Short mmCIF file of N, CA and C and ligand atoms in Angstrom, two decimals:
data_model
loop_
_atom_site.label_atom_id
_atom_site.label_comp_id
_atom_site.label_asym_id
_atom_site.label_seq_id
_atom_site.Cartn_x
_atom_site.Cartn_y
_atom_site.Cartn_z
N UNK A 26 -20.49 6.46 -23.74
CA UNK A 26 -20.92 5.70 -22.62
C UNK A 26 -20.28 5.70 -21.47
N UNK A 27 -20.65 6.52 -20.12
CA UNK A 27 -19.95 6.38 -19.22
C UNK A 27 -20.08 4.61 -18.96
N UNK A 28 -18.84 3.90 -18.59
CA UNK A 28 -18.46 2.76 -18.44
C UNK A 28 -19.54 2.49 -16.46
N UNK A 29 -19.78 1.53 -15.87
CA UNK A 29 -20.48 1.36 -14.94
C UNK A 29 -19.53 0.57 -13.50
N UNK A 30 -19.29 1.19 -12.40
CA UNK A 30 -18.74 1.14 -11.57
C UNK A 30 -18.80 -0.63 -10.71
N UNK A 31 -17.84 -1.07 -10.81
CA UNK A 31 -17.86 -2.56 -9.76
C UNK A 31 -17.51 -2.54 -8.37
N UNK A 32 -18.56 -2.37 -7.62
CA UNK A 32 -17.75 -1.86 -6.42
C UNK A 32 -17.23 -3.41 -5.84
N UNK A 33 -16.21 -3.75 -5.41
CA UNK A 33 -15.36 -5.07 -4.73
C UNK A 33 -15.58 -5.35 -3.20
N UNK A 34 -14.98 -3.87 -3.09
CA UNK A 34 -15.12 -3.37 -1.38
C UNK A 34 -15.61 -2.02 -0.83
N UNK A 35 -16.64 -1.99 -0.17
CA UNK A 35 -17.32 -1.03 -0.17
C UNK A 35 -16.90 -0.62 1.14
N UNK A 36 -16.92 0.73 1.16
CA UNK A 36 -16.62 1.66 2.63
C UNK A 36 -16.67 1.06 3.62
N UNK A 37 -17.79 0.24 4.08
CA UNK A 37 -17.61 -0.20 5.14
C UNK A 37 -17.03 -1.92 5.25
N UNK A 38 -16.79 -2.51 4.52
CA UNK A 38 -16.13 -3.61 4.42
C UNK A 38 -14.21 -3.37 4.53
N UNK A 39 -13.85 -2.41 4.25
CA UNK A 39 -12.70 -1.83 4.43
C UNK A 39 -12.78 -1.27 5.08
N UNK A 40 -13.45 -0.37 6.29
CA UNK A 40 -13.34 -0.17 7.76
C UNK A 40 -13.24 -1.39 8.65
N UNK A 41 -13.85 -2.60 8.46
CA UNK A 41 -13.89 -3.30 9.38
C UNK A 41 -12.19 -4.26 8.73
N UNK A 42 -12.00 -4.66 7.94
CA UNK A 42 -11.02 -5.13 7.63
C UNK A 42 -9.41 -3.98 7.65
N UNK A 43 -9.99 -2.95 7.85
CA UNK A 43 -8.22 -2.05 8.51
C UNK A 43 -8.59 -2.02 10.02
N UNK A 44 -9.51 -2.50 10.45
CA UNK A 44 -9.69 -2.36 12.22
C UNK A 44 -9.33 -3.65 12.38
N UNK A 45 -9.33 -4.80 11.54
CA UNK A 45 -8.69 -6.40 12.30
C UNK A 45 -7.51 -5.99 12.01
N UNK A 46 -6.74 -5.82 10.77
CA UNK A 46 -5.56 -5.51 10.64
C UNK A 46 -4.31 -4.69 11.59
N UNK A 47 -5.10 -3.62 11.84
CA UNK A 47 -4.51 -2.46 13.09
C UNK A 47 -4.67 -3.46 14.11
N UNK A 48 -5.08 -4.40 14.41
CA UNK A 48 -5.08 -5.32 15.82
C UNK A 48 -4.23 -6.34 15.71
N UNK A 49 -4.19 -7.08 14.26
CA UNK A 49 -2.92 -7.86 14.11
C UNK A 49 -1.61 -7.43 14.10
N UNK A 50 -1.68 -6.06 13.38
CA UNK A 50 -0.22 -5.42 13.64
C UNK A 50 0.28 -4.97 14.85
N UNK A 51 -0.52 -4.28 15.61
CA UNK A 51 0.03 -4.16 17.16
C UNK A 51 0.27 -5.11 18.12
N UNK A 52 -0.49 -6.53 17.94
CA UNK A 52 -0.21 -7.29 18.40
C UNK A 52 0.94 -8.14 18.10
N UNK A 53 1.63 -8.19 16.86
CA UNK A 53 2.55 -8.70 15.95
C UNK A 53 3.59 -8.01 16.55
N UNK A 54 3.35 -6.24 17.05
CA UNK A 54 4.77 -5.60 17.90
C UNK A 54 4.88 -5.57 18.97
N UNK A 55 3.70 -6.25 19.50
CA UNK A 55 3.74 -5.69 21.31
C UNK A 55 4.25 -5.30 22.06
N UNK A 56 3.69 -3.79 21.47
CA UNK A 56 4.45 -3.00 22.50
C UNK A 56 5.82 -1.93 22.06
N UNK A 57 6.17 -2.71 20.97
CA UNK A 57 7.49 -1.97 20.43
C UNK A 57 6.97 -0.53 19.59
N UNK A 58 8.34 0.27 19.98
CA UNK A 58 7.70 1.59 19.14
C UNK A 58 8.12 0.74 16.99
N UNK A 59 7.22 1.69 16.37
CA UNK A 59 7.44 1.66 15.56
C UNK A 59 7.48 2.59 13.75
N UNK A 60 8.40 2.49 13.28
CA UNK A 60 8.30 3.53 11.84
C UNK A 60 7.98 3.52 11.03
N UNK A 61 6.32 3.48 10.82
CA UNK A 61 5.93 3.64 9.57
C UNK A 61 6.46 4.38 8.70
N UNK A 62 6.20 3.82 7.18
CA UNK A 62 7.15 4.77 6.27
C UNK A 62 5.89 4.33 4.95
N UNK A 63 4.79 5.26 4.61
CA UNK A 63 4.22 4.94 3.78
C UNK A 63 4.67 5.57 2.34
N UNK A 64 4.31 4.59 1.37
CA UNK A 64 4.99 4.77 -0.05
C UNK A 64 3.59 5.81 -1.04
N UNK A 65 4.17 6.91 -0.85
CA UNK A 65 2.85 7.72 -1.57
C UNK A 65 3.45 7.55 -3.33
N UNK A 66 1.88 7.69 -3.82
CA UNK A 66 1.43 8.45 -3.17
C UNK A 66 0.02 7.35 -2.48
N UNK A 67 0.09 6.45 -3.74
CA UNK A 67 -1.18 5.23 -3.11
C UNK A 67 -1.35 5.02 -1.70
N UNK A 68 -0.80 4.96 -0.71
CA UNK A 68 -0.77 4.60 0.35
C UNK A 68 -1.85 5.70 1.23
N UNK A 69 -1.61 7.39 0.36
CA UNK A 69 -2.57 8.01 1.80
C UNK A 69 -3.86 7.65 2.66
N UNK A 70 -4.34 6.83 1.87
CA UNK A 70 -5.57 6.71 2.41
C UNK A 70 -5.45 5.14 3.02
N UNK A 71 -5.45 4.25 2.66
CA UNK A 71 -5.12 3.48 3.78
C UNK A 71 -4.22 3.36 4.84
N UNK A 72 -3.02 3.79 4.70
CA UNK A 72 -2.20 4.65 5.77
C UNK A 72 -2.51 5.33 6.73
N UNK A 73 -3.19 6.50 6.49
CA UNK A 73 -4.29 7.31 7.12
C UNK A 73 -5.53 6.42 8.03
N UNK A 74 -5.71 5.78 7.22
CA UNK A 74 -7.19 4.87 8.30
C UNK A 74 -6.39 3.59 9.73
N UNK A 75 -5.34 3.17 8.60
CA UNK A 75 -4.62 1.91 9.43
C UNK A 75 -4.55 2.59 11.04
N UNK A 76 -3.28 3.99 10.61
CA UNK A 76 -2.81 4.44 11.91
C UNK A 76 -3.18 4.80 12.80
N UNK A 77 -4.79 5.19 12.50
CA UNK A 77 -5.36 5.79 13.24
C UNK A 77 -6.21 4.71 13.86
N UNK A 78 -6.19 3.46 13.91
CA UNK A 78 -6.79 2.20 13.97
C UNK A 78 -5.69 1.38 15.35
N UNK A 79 -4.67 2.03 15.07
CA UNK A 79 -3.12 1.07 15.57
C UNK A 79 -2.91 1.93 17.15
N UNK A 80 -2.56 0.67 17.91
CA UNK A 80 -2.48 1.97 19.42
C UNK A 80 -1.01 1.57 19.96
N UNK A 81 -0.39 1.11 19.09
CA UNK A 81 1.18 1.04 18.95
C UNK A 81 1.67 2.03 19.11
N UNK A 82 2.92 3.02 19.61
CA UNK A 82 3.60 3.96 19.46
C UNK A 82 4.12 4.44 18.67
N UNK A 83 4.13 5.33 17.38
CA UNK A 83 4.76 5.36 16.32
C UNK A 83 5.57 6.42 16.09
N UNK A 84 5.76 6.59 15.02
CA UNK A 84 6.70 7.70 13.80
C UNK A 84 6.42 7.58 12.83
N UNK A 85 5.92 8.58 11.79
CA UNK A 85 5.50 8.05 10.47
C UNK A 85 5.86 8.98 9.67
N UNK A 86 6.58 8.58 8.83
CA UNK A 86 6.67 9.03 7.41
C UNK A 86 6.75 8.66 6.04
N UNK A 87 7.44 9.44 5.54
CA UNK A 87 6.56 8.79 4.29
C UNK A 87 7.99 8.79 2.91
N UNK A 88 8.01 8.22 1.71
CA UNK A 88 8.68 8.33 0.62
C UNK A 88 7.33 8.40 -0.40
N UNK A 89 8.26 8.59 -1.53
CA UNK A 89 7.66 9.26 -2.86
C UNK A 89 8.36 7.53 -3.74
N UNK A 90 7.20 7.07 -4.57
CA UNK A 90 8.17 5.77 -5.35
C UNK A 90 7.16 5.48 -6.42
N UNK A 91 7.52 5.57 -7.34
CA UNK A 91 6.75 5.50 -8.66
C UNK A 91 7.74 4.50 -9.76
N UNK A 92 6.73 3.41 -10.25
CA UNK A 92 7.39 2.50 -11.47
C UNK A 92 6.60 2.36 -12.65
N UNK A 93 5.78 3.04 -12.42
CA UNK A 93 4.98 3.44 -14.61
C UNK A 93 5.49 3.98 -15.24
N UNK A 94 6.09 2.85 -16.46
CA UNK A 94 5.91 4.32 -17.64
C UNK A 94 4.81 4.31 -18.63
N UNK A 95 4.30 3.26 -17.99
CA UNK A 95 2.49 3.69 -18.69
C UNK A 95 1.74 3.33 -17.49
N UNK A 96 0.04 3.72 -17.66
CA UNK A 96 -0.89 3.57 -16.76
C UNK A 96 -1.38 2.31 -16.11
N UNK A 97 -1.04 1.28 -16.54
CA UNK A 97 -1.22 0.05 -16.19
C UNK A 97 -0.55 -0.87 -15.88
N UNK A 98 1.15 -0.94 -16.36
CA UNK A 98 1.73 -2.02 -15.99
C UNK A 98 2.83 -1.38 -15.81
N UNK A 99 4.06 -2.16 -14.76
CA UNK A 99 4.62 -1.81 -13.86
C UNK A 99 5.76 -1.80 -14.89
N UNK A 100 6.57 -0.81 -15.10
CA UNK A 100 8.26 -1.30 -15.64
C UNK A 100 9.10 -2.10 -15.27
N UNK A 101 9.00 -2.52 -13.62
CA UNK A 101 10.02 -3.00 -12.85
C UNK A 101 11.10 -2.33 -12.79
N UNK A 102 11.36 -1.21 -12.92
CA UNK A 102 12.35 -0.23 -12.48
C UNK A 102 11.31 0.78 -11.67
N UNK A 103 11.56 0.43 -10.20
CA UNK A 103 11.19 1.28 -9.41
C UNK A 103 12.18 2.61 -9.05
N UNK A 104 11.23 3.73 -9.12
CA UNK A 104 12.35 5.35 -8.56
C UNK A 104 11.74 5.51 -7.09
N UNK A 105 12.59 6.11 -6.24
CA UNK A 105 12.00 6.02 -4.92
C UNK A 105 13.27 7.41 -4.72
N UNK A 106 12.02 8.36 -4.42
CA UNK A 106 12.74 9.96 -4.39
C UNK A 106 11.87 10.47 -3.72
N UNK A 107 12.41 11.81 -3.01
CA UNK A 107 10.93 12.34 -2.02
C UNK A 107 12.08 13.18 -0.50
N UNK A 108 11.36 13.27 0.17
CA UNK A 108 11.74 13.80 1.27
C UNK A 108 11.53 13.32 2.59
N UNK A 109 12.69 11.94 2.73
CA UNK A 109 12.35 11.05 3.89
C UNK A 109 13.26 11.66 4.99
N UNK A 110 12.93 11.53 6.53
CA UNK A 110 13.53 12.91 7.27
C UNK A 110 14.68 11.75 8.24
N UNK A 111 13.58 10.11 8.67
CA UNK A 111 13.49 9.51 9.54
C UNK A 111 15.17 8.83 10.06
N UNK A 112 15.38 8.58 11.27
CA UNK A 112 16.45 7.86 11.66
C UNK A 112 15.99 6.52 11.24
N UNK A 113 16.67 5.79 10.75
CA UNK A 113 16.10 4.22 10.84
C UNK A 113 17.14 2.86 11.24
N UNK A 114 17.74 3.36 11.44
CA UNK A 114 19.05 2.58 12.40
C UNK A 114 18.47 1.94 13.33
N UNK A 115 18.10 0.43 13.70
CA UNK A 115 17.67 0.00 15.28
C UNK A 115 16.25 0.59 15.43
N UNK A 116 15.56 0.77 14.37
CA UNK A 116 14.25 0.70 14.56
C UNK A 116 13.48 0.10 14.10
N UNK A 117 12.32 -0.39 14.74
CA UNK A 117 11.77 -1.37 13.59
C UNK A 117 10.45 -0.91 12.67
N UNK A 118 11.02 -0.82 11.30
CA UNK A 118 10.52 -0.21 10.09
C UNK A 118 8.77 -0.94 9.38
N UNK A 119 7.35 -0.39 9.72
CA UNK A 119 6.89 -1.16 8.86
C UNK A 119 6.10 -0.14 7.46
N UNK A 120 6.35 -0.64 6.08
CA UNK A 120 6.48 -0.31 5.09
C UNK A 120 5.34 0.03 4.81
N UNK A 121 4.48 0.69 4.49
CA UNK A 121 2.90 0.87 4.05
C UNK A 121 2.60 1.13 2.57
N UNK A 122 2.03 0.35 1.80
CA UNK A 122 1.93 0.69 0.65
C UNK A 122 0.24 0.23 0.34
N UNK A 123 -1.06 1.15 -0.81
CA UNK A 123 -1.93 0.31 -1.30
C UNK A 123 -1.75 -0.79 -1.63
N UNK A 124 -1.06 -1.60 -2.70
CA UNK A 124 -1.51 -2.75 -3.25
C UNK A 124 0.19 -3.36 -3.39
N UNK A 125 0.04 -4.63 -3.81
CA UNK A 125 1.59 -5.59 -3.59
C UNK A 125 0.75 -5.76 -5.20
N UNK A 126 1.87 -5.90 -6.53
CA UNK A 126 0.89 -6.29 -7.88
C UNK A 126 2.92 -7.02 -8.28
N UNK A 127 3.41 -6.61 -9.07
CA UNK A 127 4.66 -7.24 -9.43
C UNK A 127 5.08 -7.48 -8.09
N UNK A 128 5.33 -7.18 -7.43
CA UNK A 128 6.43 -6.92 -6.12
C UNK A 128 7.57 -5.85 -6.05
N UNK A 129 8.11 -5.55 -7.40
CA UNK A 129 9.34 -4.82 -7.42
C UNK A 129 9.55 -3.69 -6.22
N UNK A 130 7.90 -3.01 -6.35
CA UNK A 130 7.86 -1.68 -5.40
C UNK A 130 8.27 -2.05 -4.28
N UNK A 131 7.64 -3.09 -3.54
CA UNK A 131 8.09 -3.42 -2.14
C UNK A 131 9.43 -3.79 -1.76
N UNK A 132 10.09 -4.83 -2.91
CA UNK A 132 10.74 -5.50 -2.62
C UNK A 132 12.41 -4.73 -2.58
N UNK A 133 12.13 -3.25 -3.66
CA UNK A 133 12.89 -2.50 -3.79
C UNK A 133 12.89 -1.23 -2.59
N UNK A 134 12.05 -1.13 -1.87
CA UNK A 134 12.09 -0.36 -0.64
C UNK A 134 12.53 -1.19 0.27
N UNK A 135 12.23 -2.34 0.14
CA UNK A 135 12.62 -2.82 1.58
C UNK A 135 14.33 -3.23 1.77
N UNK A 136 14.79 -4.10 0.46
CA UNK A 136 16.21 -3.68 0.35
C UNK A 136 16.50 -2.41 0.59
N UNK A 137 16.38 -1.45 0.30
CA UNK A 137 16.76 0.04 0.65
C UNK A 137 16.94 0.30 1.95
N UNK A 138 15.80 -0.14 2.42
CA UNK A 138 15.83 0.35 4.37
C UNK A 138 16.48 -0.92 4.70
N UNK A 139 16.67 -2.26 4.28
CA UNK A 139 17.64 -3.16 4.96
C UNK A 139 19.00 -2.40 4.89
N UNK A 140 19.40 -1.74 4.06
CA UNK A 140 20.73 -0.90 4.20
C UNK A 140 20.94 -0.17 5.18
N UNK A 141 19.63 0.24 5.93
CA UNK A 141 19.86 1.55 6.70
C UNK A 141 19.97 1.00 7.94
N UNK A 142 20.64 -0.62 8.46
CA UNK A 142 20.46 -1.36 9.34
C UNK A 142 19.56 -1.00 10.76
N UNK A 143 18.08 -1.50 9.93
CA UNK A 143 16.69 -1.40 11.30
C UNK A 143 16.91 -2.36 11.90
N UNK A 144 15.76 -2.45 13.06
CA UNK A 144 16.40 -3.46 13.68
C UNK A 144 14.72 -4.27 13.06
N UNK A 145 14.33 -3.87 12.47
CA UNK A 145 13.06 -5.16 11.68
C UNK A 145 12.93 -4.47 10.47
N UNK A 146 11.86 -4.98 9.38
CA UNK A 146 11.41 -4.46 8.24
C UNK A 146 10.28 -5.41 8.00
N UNK A 147 9.29 -4.99 8.22
CA UNK A 147 7.62 -6.03 7.99
C UNK A 147 7.09 -4.59 6.66
N UNK A 148 5.97 -5.45 6.34
CA UNK A 148 5.44 -4.35 5.09
C UNK A 148 3.68 -4.70 5.18
N UNK A 149 2.95 -3.88 5.22
CA UNK A 149 1.27 -4.08 5.19
C UNK A 149 0.99 -3.35 3.58
N UNK A 150 -0.01 -4.20 3.52
CA UNK A 150 -0.74 -3.42 2.13
C UNK A 150 -2.10 -3.87 2.35
N UNK A 151 -3.01 -3.15 1.46
CA UNK A 151 -4.56 -3.18 1.39
C UNK A 151 -4.51 -4.00 0.67
N UNK A 152 -4.37 -4.17 -0.23
CA UNK A 152 -4.34 -5.55 -1.17
C UNK A 152 -3.07 -6.23 -1.92
N UNK A 153 -3.78 -7.20 -2.40
CA UNK A 153 -2.92 -8.08 -3.10
C UNK A 153 -3.22 -9.07 -4.06
N UNK A 154 -2.16 -9.10 -5.24
CA UNK A 154 -2.50 -9.85 -6.46
C UNK A 154 -1.62 -10.26 -6.68
N UNK A 155 -1.66 -11.60 -5.96
CA UNK A 155 -0.26 -12.79 -5.98
C UNK A 155 -0.48 -13.43 -7.78
N UNK A 156 -1.18 -13.14 -8.18
CA UNK A 156 -1.00 -14.08 -9.74
C UNK A 156 -0.40 -12.93 -10.27
N UNK A 157 0.00 -12.01 -10.05
CA UNK A 157 0.84 -10.87 -11.10
C UNK A 157 2.17 -11.42 -10.61
N UNK A 158 2.98 -11.43 -9.05
CA UNK A 158 4.27 -10.97 -8.63
C UNK A 158 5.19 -11.94 -9.72
N UNK A 159 5.96 -10.84 -9.87
CA UNK A 159 7.58 -11.17 -11.12
C UNK A 159 8.57 -11.70 -9.86
N UNK A 160 8.33 -11.19 -8.51
CA UNK A 160 9.76 -11.52 -7.42
C UNK A 160 9.28 -11.96 -6.26
N UNK A 161 10.39 -12.88 -5.92
CA UNK A 161 9.89 -13.84 -4.38
C UNK A 161 9.08 -12.79 -3.18
N UNK A 162 8.48 -12.17 -3.58
CA UNK A 162 8.56 -11.25 -2.31
C UNK A 162 6.45 -10.89 -1.62
N UNK A 163 6.41 -11.39 -0.60
CA UNK A 163 4.91 -11.22 0.20
C UNK A 163 4.83 -10.42 1.11
N UNK A 164 3.75 -9.62 1.42
CA UNK A 164 3.79 -8.51 2.51
C UNK A 164 3.63 -9.66 3.80
N UNK A 165 3.52 -8.57 5.09
CA UNK A 165 3.18 -9.15 6.24
C UNK A 165 2.50 -8.86 6.44
N UNK A 166 1.21 -8.63 6.23
CA UNK A 166 -0.02 -8.12 6.49
C UNK A 166 -0.89 -7.65 5.04
N UNK A 167 -1.53 -8.14 4.90
CA UNK A 167 -2.56 -7.78 3.98
C UNK A 167 -3.97 -7.54 4.10
N UNK A 168 -4.53 -6.70 3.53
CA UNK A 168 -6.14 -6.79 3.96
C UNK A 168 -7.07 -7.88 3.02
N UNK A 169 -6.57 -7.92 1.61
CA UNK A 169 -7.82 -8.32 0.73
C UNK A 169 -6.90 -8.81 -0.14
N UNK A 170 -6.80 -10.27 -0.48
CA UNK A 170 -6.21 -10.84 -1.72
C UNK A 170 -7.21 -10.47 -3.05
N UNK A 171 -6.72 -10.50 -3.72
CA UNK A 171 -8.29 -10.16 -5.03
C UNK A 171 -7.36 -10.77 -6.67
N UNK A 172 -8.09 -11.15 -7.49
CA UNK A 172 -7.68 -11.20 -8.80
C UNK A 172 -6.92 -10.29 -9.79
N UNK A 173 -6.32 -10.53 -10.90
CA UNK A 173 -5.77 -9.71 -11.76
C UNK A 173 -7.08 -9.37 -12.02
N UNK A 174 -7.65 -8.01 -11.86
CA UNK A 174 -8.06 -6.78 -12.57
C UNK A 174 -7.42 -5.64 -11.49
N UNK A 175 -7.07 -4.58 -12.62
CA UNK A 175 -7.29 -3.79 -12.61
C UNK A 175 -8.43 -2.38 -11.64
N UNK A 176 -8.06 -2.08 -10.17
CA UNK A 176 -9.12 -1.40 -9.54
C UNK A 176 -8.28 0.09 -9.40
N UNK A 177 -9.60 0.73 -8.73
CA UNK A 177 -9.04 1.95 -8.34
C UNK A 177 -9.94 2.60 -6.76
N UNK A 178 -9.50 3.78 -6.67
CA UNK A 178 -10.48 4.12 -5.30
C UNK A 178 -9.33 4.13 -4.18
N UNK A 179 -9.79 4.41 -3.04
CA UNK A 179 -8.89 3.98 -1.80
C UNK A 179 -7.60 4.27 -1.84
N UNK A 180 -7.16 5.41 -2.58
CA UNK A 180 -5.68 5.88 -3.06
C UNK A 180 -5.36 5.38 -4.38
N UNK A 181 -6.01 3.76 -4.95
CA UNK A 181 -5.21 3.38 -6.04
C UNK A 181 -5.97 3.99 -7.31
N UNK A 182 -4.82 4.62 -8.23
CA UNK A 182 -5.37 5.92 -8.99
C UNK A 182 -5.46 4.90 -10.30
N UNK A 183 -6.23 5.89 -11.49
CA UNK A 183 -5.84 5.44 -12.43
C UNK A 183 -5.14 6.58 -13.74
N UNK A 184 -4.54 6.61 -14.17
CA UNK A 184 -3.98 8.43 -14.51
C UNK A 184 -3.99 8.90 -13.00
N UNK A 185 -3.89 10.40 -13.38
CA UNK A 185 -4.11 11.03 -12.24
C UNK A 185 -5.55 11.12 -11.30
N UNK A 186 -6.26 10.15 -11.36
CA UNK A 186 -7.71 10.23 -10.99
C UNK A 186 -8.67 9.29 -10.27
N UNK A 187 -9.27 9.20 -9.47
CA UNK A 187 -10.03 8.01 -8.86
C UNK A 187 -9.16 7.81 -7.37
N UNK A 188 -8.37 8.13 -6.63
CA UNK A 188 -7.66 8.03 -5.42
C UNK A 188 -8.78 8.34 -3.94
N UNK A 189 -9.15 9.76 -4.63
CA UNK A 189 -10.46 10.03 -3.18
C UNK A 189 -11.65 9.33 -3.20
N UNK A 190 -11.63 8.10 -4.29
CA UNK A 190 -13.21 7.39 -3.77
C UNK A 190 -12.75 6.47 -2.74
N UNK A 191 -14.34 6.53 -2.33
CA UNK A 191 -13.96 6.14 -0.48
C UNK A 191 -14.08 4.17 -0.69
N UNK A 192 -14.54 3.34 -1.42
CA UNK A 192 -14.73 2.15 -1.59
C UNK A 192 -13.67 1.55 -3.07
N UNK A 193 -13.52 0.48 -3.37
CA UNK A 193 -12.25 0.00 -4.07
C UNK A 193 -13.33 -0.27 -5.44
N UNK A 194 -13.18 0.01 -6.42
CA UNK A 194 -13.96 -0.80 -7.77
C UNK A 194 -12.99 -0.76 -9.49
N UNK A 195 -13.81 -1.41 -9.97
CA UNK A 195 -13.45 -1.65 -11.05
C UNK A 195 -14.49 -1.55 -12.05
N UNK A 196 -14.49 -1.26 -13.21
CA UNK A 196 -15.57 -0.86 -14.76
C UNK A 196 -15.78 -2.45 -14.99
N UNK A 197 -17.29 -2.37 -15.10
CA UNK A 197 -17.65 -3.42 -15.78
C UNK A 197 -17.46 -3.75 -17.26
N UNK A 198 -17.52 -4.69 -17.76
CA UNK A 198 -17.19 -4.98 -19.44
C UNK A 198 -18.46 -4.42 -19.98
P1 IMP B 30 4.10 -3.03 -7.80
O1 IMP B 30 5.58 -2.63 -7.72
O2 IMP B 30 4.29 -3.99 -9.34
O3 IMP B 30 3.80 -4.49 -7.08
O4 IMP B 30 3.29 -2.18 -8.29
C1 IMP B 30 3.13 -1.11 -7.17
C2 IMP B 30 1.76 0.03 -7.39
O5 IMP B 30 1.78 -0.64 -8.65
C3 IMP B 30 1.05 0.09 -6.06
O6 IMP B 30 1.60 0.65 -5.24
C4 IMP B 30 -0.07 0.74 -6.82
O7 IMP B 30 0.29 2.67 -7.42
C5 IMP B 30 0.46 0.27 -8.42
N1 IMP B 30 -0.77 -0.59 -8.98
C6 IMP B 30 -1.02 -2.36 -9.09
N2 IMP B 30 -1.96 -2.78 -8.97
C7 IMP B 30 -2.76 -1.39 -9.15
C8 IMP B 30 -4.42 -1.64 -9.63
O8 IMP B 30 -5.18 -2.81 -10.16
N3 IMP B 30 -4.97 -0.08 -9.53
C9 IMP B 30 -3.87 0.81 -9.30
N4 IMP B 30 -2.62 0.90 -9.43
C10 IMP B 30 -2.01 -0.62 -9.18
MG1 MG B 31 1.49 3.82 -5.67
#
């Protein structure tokens, strides 16, 4: 039998929060140009909604990160690969991801970017699971904090699926 979807954040609730975040981020950069670095693949929905609500001048690039050995738990070892093209030195970098969970992904990427001598590095995520953190790292901009439940939709996947769902949901037991 198919399990029933339990929607945590509707399309409307997400849109409203993304609009607020965009304003918050624009205000924090106060007219400075931003280099957005989205972390594929999870960022693709949030990042595209966020940047279209922002007014700051920006360049947008992507990195591919992968931390999973199985589907639901992080291995702690983050692989960064892909086709990153931008000059980072002297730029204000904003790393964008779908969710901060153990914190390994954002911490690893932020450290790698720091080595490239940016003017600043900040991070933005749609979701935060603070109770799952394994490293001392928090995002500068967060959409919604959530409890320790496995969620999908709005870019978040289970295996290869569900990233395209326009809302954030879990399954009823
Ligand atoms: P971290 O390195 O543990 O912070 O994990 C970051 C990555 O884990 C995210 O970019 C997601 O791909 C994945 N992740 C963490 N929690 C969930 C979840 O509840 N659903 C789907 N993916 C998740
Ligand atoms: Mg991801």
